[in-house]
Short mmCIF file of C-alpha atoms in Angstrom, two decimals:
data_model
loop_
_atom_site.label_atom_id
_atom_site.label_comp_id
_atom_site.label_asym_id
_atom_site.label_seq_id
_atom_site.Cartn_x
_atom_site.Cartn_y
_atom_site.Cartn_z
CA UNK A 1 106.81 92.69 103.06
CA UNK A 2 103.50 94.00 101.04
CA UNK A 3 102.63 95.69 104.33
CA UNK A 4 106.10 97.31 104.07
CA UNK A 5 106.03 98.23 100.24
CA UNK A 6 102.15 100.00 100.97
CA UNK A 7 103.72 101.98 104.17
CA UNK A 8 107.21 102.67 102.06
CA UNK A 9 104.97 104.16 99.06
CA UNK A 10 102.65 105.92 100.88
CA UNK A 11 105.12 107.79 103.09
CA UNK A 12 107.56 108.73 100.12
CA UNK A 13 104.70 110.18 98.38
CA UNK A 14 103.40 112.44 100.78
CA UNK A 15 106.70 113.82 101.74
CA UNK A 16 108.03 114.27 97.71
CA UNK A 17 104.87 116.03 97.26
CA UNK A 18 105.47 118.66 100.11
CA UNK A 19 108.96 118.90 100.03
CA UNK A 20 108.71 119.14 95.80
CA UNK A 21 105.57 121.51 95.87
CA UNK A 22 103.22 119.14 94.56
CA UNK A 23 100.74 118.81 97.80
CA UNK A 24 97.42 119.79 97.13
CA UNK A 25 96.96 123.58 98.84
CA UNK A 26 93.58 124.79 100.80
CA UNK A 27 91.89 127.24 98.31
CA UNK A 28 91.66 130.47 100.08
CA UNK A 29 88.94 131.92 102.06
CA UNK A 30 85.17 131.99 100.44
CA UNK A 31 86.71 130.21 96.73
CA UNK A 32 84.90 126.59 96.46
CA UNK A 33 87.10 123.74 95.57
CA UNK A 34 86.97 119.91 95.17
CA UNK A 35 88.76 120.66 98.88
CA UNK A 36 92.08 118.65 100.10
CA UNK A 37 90.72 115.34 101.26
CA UNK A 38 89.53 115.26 97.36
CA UNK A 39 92.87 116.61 96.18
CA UNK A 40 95.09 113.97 98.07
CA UNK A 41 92.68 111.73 97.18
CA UNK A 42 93.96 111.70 93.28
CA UNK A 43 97.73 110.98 93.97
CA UNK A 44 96.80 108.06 96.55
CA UNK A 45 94.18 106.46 93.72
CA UNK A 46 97.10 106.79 91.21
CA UNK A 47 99.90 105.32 93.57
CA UNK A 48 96.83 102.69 94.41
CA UNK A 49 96.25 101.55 90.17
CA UNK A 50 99.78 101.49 89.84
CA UNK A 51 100.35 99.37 92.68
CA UNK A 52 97.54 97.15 90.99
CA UNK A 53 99.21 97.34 87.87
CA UNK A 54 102.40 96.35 88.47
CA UNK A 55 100.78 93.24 90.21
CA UNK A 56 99.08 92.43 87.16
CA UNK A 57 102.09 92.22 85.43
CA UNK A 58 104.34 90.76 87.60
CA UNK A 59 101.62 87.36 87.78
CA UNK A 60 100.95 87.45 84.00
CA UNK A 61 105.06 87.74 83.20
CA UNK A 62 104.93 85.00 85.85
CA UNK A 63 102.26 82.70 83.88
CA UNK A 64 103.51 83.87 80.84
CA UNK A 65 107.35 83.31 81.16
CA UNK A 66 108.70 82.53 84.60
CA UNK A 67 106.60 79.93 85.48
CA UNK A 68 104.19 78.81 82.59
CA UNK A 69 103.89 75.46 84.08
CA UNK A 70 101.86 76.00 86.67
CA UNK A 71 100.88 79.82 86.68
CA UNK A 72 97.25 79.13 87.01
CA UNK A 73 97.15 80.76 90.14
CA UNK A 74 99.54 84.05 89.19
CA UNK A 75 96.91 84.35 86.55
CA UNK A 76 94.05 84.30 88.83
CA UNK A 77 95.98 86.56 91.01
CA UNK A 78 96.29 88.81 88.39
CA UNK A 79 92.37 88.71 87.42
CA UNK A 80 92.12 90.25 91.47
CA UNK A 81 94.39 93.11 90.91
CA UNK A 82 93.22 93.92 87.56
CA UNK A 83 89.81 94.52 89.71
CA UNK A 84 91.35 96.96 92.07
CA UNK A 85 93.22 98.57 89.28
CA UNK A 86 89.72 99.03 87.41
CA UNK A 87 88.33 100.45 90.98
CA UNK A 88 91.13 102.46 91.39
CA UNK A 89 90.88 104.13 87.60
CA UNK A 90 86.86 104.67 88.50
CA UNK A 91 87.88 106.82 91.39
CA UNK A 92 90.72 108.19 89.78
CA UNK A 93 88.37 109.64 86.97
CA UNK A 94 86.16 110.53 89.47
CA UNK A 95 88.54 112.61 91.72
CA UNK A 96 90.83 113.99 89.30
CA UNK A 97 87.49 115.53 87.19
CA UNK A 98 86.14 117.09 90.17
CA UNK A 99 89.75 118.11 91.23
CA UNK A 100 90.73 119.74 87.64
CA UNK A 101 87.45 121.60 87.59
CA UNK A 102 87.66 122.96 91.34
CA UNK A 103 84.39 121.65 92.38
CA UNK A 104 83.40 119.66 95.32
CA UNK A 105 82.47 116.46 94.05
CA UNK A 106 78.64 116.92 94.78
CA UNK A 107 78.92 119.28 92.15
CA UNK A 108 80.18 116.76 89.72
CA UNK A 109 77.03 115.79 87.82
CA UNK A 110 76.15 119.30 87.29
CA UNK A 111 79.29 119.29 85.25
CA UNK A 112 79.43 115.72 83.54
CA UNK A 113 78.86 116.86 80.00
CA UNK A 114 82.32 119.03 80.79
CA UNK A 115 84.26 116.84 82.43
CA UNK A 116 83.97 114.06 79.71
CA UNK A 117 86.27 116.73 77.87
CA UNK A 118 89.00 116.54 80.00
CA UNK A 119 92.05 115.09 77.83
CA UNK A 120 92.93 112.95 81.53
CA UNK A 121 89.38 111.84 82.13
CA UNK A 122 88.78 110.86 78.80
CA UNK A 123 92.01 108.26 78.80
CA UNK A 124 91.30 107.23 82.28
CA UNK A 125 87.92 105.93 80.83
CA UNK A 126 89.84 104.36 78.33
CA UNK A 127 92.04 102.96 81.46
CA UNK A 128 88.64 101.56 82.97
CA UNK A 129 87.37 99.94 80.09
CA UNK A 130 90.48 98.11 79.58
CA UNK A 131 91.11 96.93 82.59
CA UNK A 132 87.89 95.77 83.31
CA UNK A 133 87.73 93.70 80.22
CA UNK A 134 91.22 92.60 81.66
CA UNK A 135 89.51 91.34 84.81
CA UNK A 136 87.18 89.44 83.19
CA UNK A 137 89.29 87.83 80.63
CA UNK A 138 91.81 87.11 83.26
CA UNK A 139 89.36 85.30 85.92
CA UNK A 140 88.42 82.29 82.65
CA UNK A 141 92.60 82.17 82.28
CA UNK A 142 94.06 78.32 82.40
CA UNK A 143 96.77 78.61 79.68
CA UNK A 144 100.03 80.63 78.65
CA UNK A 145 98.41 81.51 75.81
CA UNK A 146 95.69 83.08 77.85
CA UNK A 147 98.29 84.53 79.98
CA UNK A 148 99.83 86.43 77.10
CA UNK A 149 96.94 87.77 75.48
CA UNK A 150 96.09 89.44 79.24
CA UNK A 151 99.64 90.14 79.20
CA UNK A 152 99.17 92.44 76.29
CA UNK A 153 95.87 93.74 77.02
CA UNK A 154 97.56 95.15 80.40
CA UNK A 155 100.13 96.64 78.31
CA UNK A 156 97.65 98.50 76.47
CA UNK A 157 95.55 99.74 79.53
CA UNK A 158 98.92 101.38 81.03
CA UNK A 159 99.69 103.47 78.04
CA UNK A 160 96.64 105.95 78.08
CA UNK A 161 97.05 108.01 81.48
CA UNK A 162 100.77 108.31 80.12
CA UNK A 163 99.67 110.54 77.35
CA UNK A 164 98.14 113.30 79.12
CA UNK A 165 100.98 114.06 82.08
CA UNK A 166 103.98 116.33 81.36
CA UNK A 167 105.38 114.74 77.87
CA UNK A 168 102.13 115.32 76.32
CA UNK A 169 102.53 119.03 76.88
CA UNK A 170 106.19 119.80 75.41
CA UNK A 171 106.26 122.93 73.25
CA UNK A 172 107.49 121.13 70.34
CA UNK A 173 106.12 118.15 68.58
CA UNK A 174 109.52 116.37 68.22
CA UNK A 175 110.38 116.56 71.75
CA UNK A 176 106.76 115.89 72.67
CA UNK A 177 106.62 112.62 71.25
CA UNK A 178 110.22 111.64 72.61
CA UNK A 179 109.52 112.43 76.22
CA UNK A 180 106.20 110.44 76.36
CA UNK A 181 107.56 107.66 74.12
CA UNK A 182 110.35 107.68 76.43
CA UNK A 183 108.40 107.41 79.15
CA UNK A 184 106.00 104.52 78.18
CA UNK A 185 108.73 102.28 77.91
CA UNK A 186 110.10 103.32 81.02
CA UNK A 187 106.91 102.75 83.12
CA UNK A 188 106.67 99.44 80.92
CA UNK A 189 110.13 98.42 82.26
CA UNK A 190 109.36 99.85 85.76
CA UNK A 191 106.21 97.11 85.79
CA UNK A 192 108.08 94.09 84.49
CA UNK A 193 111.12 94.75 87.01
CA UNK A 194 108.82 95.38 90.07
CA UNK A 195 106.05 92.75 88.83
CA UNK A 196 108.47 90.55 87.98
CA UNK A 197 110.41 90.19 91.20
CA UNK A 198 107.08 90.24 93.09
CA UNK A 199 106.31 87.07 91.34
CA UNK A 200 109.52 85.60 91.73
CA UNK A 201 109.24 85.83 95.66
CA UNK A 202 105.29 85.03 96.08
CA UNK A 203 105.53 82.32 93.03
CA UNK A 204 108.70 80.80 91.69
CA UNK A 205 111.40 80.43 94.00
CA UNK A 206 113.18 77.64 92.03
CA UNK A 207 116.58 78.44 90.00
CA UNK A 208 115.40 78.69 86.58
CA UNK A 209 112.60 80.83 87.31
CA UNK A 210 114.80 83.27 88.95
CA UNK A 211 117.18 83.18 86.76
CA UNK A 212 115.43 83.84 83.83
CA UNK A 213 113.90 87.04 85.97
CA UNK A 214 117.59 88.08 86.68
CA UNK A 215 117.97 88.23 82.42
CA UNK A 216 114.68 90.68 82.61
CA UNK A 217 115.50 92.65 84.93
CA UNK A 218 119.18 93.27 83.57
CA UNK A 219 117.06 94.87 80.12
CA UNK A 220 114.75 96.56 82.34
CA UNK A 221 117.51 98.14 84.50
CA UNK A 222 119.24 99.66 81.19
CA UNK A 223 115.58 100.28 79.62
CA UNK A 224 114.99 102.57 82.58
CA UNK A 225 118.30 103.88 83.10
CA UNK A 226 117.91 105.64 79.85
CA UNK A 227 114.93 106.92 79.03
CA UNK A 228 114.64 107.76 83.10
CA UNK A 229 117.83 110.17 81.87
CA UNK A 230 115.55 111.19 78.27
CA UNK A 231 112.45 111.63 79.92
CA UNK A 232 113.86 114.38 83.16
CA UNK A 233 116.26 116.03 80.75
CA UNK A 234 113.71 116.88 78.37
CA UNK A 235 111.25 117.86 81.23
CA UNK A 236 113.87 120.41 82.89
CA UNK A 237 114.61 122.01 79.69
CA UNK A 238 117.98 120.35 78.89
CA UNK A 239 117.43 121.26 75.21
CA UNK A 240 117.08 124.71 75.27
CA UNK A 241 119.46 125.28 77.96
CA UNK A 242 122.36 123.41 77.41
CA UNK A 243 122.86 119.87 79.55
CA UNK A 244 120.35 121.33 82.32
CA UNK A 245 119.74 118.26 84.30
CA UNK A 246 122.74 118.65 86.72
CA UNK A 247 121.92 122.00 87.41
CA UNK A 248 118.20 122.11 87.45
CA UNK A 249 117.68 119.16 90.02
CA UNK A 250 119.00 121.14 92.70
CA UNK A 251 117.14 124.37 91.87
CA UNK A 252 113.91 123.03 91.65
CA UNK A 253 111.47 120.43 93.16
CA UNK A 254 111.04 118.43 90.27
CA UNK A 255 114.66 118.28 89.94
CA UNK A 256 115.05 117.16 93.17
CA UNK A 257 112.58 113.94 92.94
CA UNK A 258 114.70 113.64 89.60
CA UNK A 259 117.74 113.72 92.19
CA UNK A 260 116.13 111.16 94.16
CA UNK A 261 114.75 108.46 92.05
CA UNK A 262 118.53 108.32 90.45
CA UNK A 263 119.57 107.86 94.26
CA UNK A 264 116.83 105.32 94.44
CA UNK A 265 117.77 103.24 90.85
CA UNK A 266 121.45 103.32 92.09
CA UNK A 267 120.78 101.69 95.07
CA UNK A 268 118.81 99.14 92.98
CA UNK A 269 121.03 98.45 90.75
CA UNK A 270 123.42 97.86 93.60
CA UNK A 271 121.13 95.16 94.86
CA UNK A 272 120.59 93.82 91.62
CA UNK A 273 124.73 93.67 91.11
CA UNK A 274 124.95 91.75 94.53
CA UNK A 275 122.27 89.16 93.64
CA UNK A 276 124.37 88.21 90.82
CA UNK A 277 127.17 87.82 92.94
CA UNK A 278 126.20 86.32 95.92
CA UNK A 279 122.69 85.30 96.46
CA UNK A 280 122.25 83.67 92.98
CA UNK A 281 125.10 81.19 93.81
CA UNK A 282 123.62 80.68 96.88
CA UNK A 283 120.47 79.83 95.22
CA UNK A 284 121.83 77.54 93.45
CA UNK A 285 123.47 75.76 96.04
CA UNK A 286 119.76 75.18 97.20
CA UNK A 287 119.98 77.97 99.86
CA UNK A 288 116.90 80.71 98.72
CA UNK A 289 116.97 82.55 102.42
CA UNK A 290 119.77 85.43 101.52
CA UNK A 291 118.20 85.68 97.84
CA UNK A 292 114.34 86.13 99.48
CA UNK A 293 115.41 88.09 102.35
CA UNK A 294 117.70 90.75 99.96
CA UNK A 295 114.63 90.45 97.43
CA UNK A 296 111.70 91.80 100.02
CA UNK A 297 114.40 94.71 100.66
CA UNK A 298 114.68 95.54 97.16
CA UNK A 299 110.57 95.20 96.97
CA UNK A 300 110.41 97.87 99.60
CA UNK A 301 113.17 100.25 97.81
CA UNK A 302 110.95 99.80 94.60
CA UNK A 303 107.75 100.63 96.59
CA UNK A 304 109.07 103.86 97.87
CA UNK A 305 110.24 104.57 94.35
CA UNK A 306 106.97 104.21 92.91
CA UNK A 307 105.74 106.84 95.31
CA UNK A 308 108.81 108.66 93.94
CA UNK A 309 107.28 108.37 90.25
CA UNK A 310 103.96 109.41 91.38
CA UNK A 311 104.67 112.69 92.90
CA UNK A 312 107.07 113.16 89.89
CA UNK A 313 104.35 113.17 87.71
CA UNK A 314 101.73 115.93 90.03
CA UNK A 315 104.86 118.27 90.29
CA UNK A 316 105.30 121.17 88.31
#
């Protein structure tokens, strides 16, 4: 199943970025660049943190709220993937400074003193920071109380790269602050669905637990629903053009990874409608195969939509 999520992610990424005209291009003959192995580098760190992320969440929502009788070991699970997601923002900063300045990246420390005034390295430093102080506070973890304050420290670390990407540069302050409010709590809800189903299956497979997931990710499904619809119909210039979104994600490649992640949160929501009215009776009948087998499914559909969101976010 993880092996199937990483493949599903990976693969959806590369092709949205081609097909969408986000891929990294060779810089033409005798211009030096940070080259493409750097430049494909930044999208796969950035898939790799969220990833990371997401896992953070769904063991601390785990420790915190599905299972806070015995999430000692989400919570140390979580302390591991706060680690990679650290690693990951180092080589994200690294990458994406080279990358935005066009240099290779033996170049870089030529250029330090610039590249610490780059709006996105600056709040992926912030990103590091936090989640390495996550990490740590994570791995001494053995209460709820514990859990939630990590819970809310990973909250924090997801909100700074979120403020530099296509909301934060909106013409007009009003519809600035929408769009990237907008999409905080969608990437918020995003992590709690995914991260919370993840630690359903790996950690609490019992009735209550996955019930009171099934409540969380009904508000997360509506949470993204909506400001998914805020967030693209701001970006493809809905309010200067009339209702543009219908039109727009057919004309352009933006629009159509817009297109496609509504194709992709249908077909969740689907799942999530037939959990509720077939494997969750099941479940409770003490039969968890259909509800664990239709769950790694839905894991994998969420994967390749997170590789969805990440192109989204590199194309113009």
């Amino acid at each position: 199943m993880i092996v199937g999520g990483i493949a599903a992610a990976v693969v959806v990424l590369v092709v949205a970025l081609v097909l969408a005209g986000g891929a990294p291009e060779r810089q033409p003959e005798g211009l030096i660049g940070a080259g493409l192995p750097l430049s494909w580098a930044v999208p796969v760190l950035r898939l790799l943190a969220d990833g990371a992320a997401i896992a953070v969440g769904g063991g601390l929502i785990t420790a915190a709220w599905l299972l806070p009788a015995n999430g000692l070991r989400a919570a140390q699970d979580a302390a591991m993937a706060a680690g990679i997601w650290a690693l990951a923002s180092v080589a994200g900063l690294i990458t994406s400074a080279a990358v935005i300045l066009g240099i290779p990246l033996s170049h870089l420390a030529e250029h330090a003193s610039i590249a610490g005034g780059l709006t996105q390295v600056r709040a992926l430093a912030v990103t590091v920071v936090l989640t390495a102080v996550l990490a740590v506070v994570l791995s001494g973890v053995r209460t709820v109380r514990g859990a939630r304050v990590g819970l809310g420290l990973a909250v924090l670390a997801l909100i700074p790269p979120l403020l530099t990407g296509h909301g934060a540069i909106e013409r007009t302050t009003f519809w600035s602050v929408t769009a990237t409010t907008s999409l905080v709590l969608h990437v918020f809800a995003a992590t709690a669905w995914i991260g919370g189903l993840a630690g359903v299956l790996r950690y609490a497979r019992d009735r209550t637990a996955v019930e009171r997931f099934s409540t969380l990710a009904l508000v997360c499904a509506i949470a993204m629903g909506v400001t998914g619809l805020i967030t693209a119909e701001i970006h493809l210039g809905g309010r200067e053009e009339g209702w543009g979104l219908i039109t727009q994600w057919v004309t352009t490649g933006y629009g159509a990874l817009v297109f496609a992640k509504t194709v992709a949160f249908a077909a969740l929501v689907t799942v999530g409608w037939w959990h509720r009215k077939t494997t969750l009776p099941e479940l409770a009948t003490g039969n968890p195969a259909a509800f664990r087998r239709l769950a790694a499914v839905e894991l994998v559909i969420m994967a390749a939509t997170v590789g969805l969101a990440v192109a989204l976010s590199r194309t113009p």
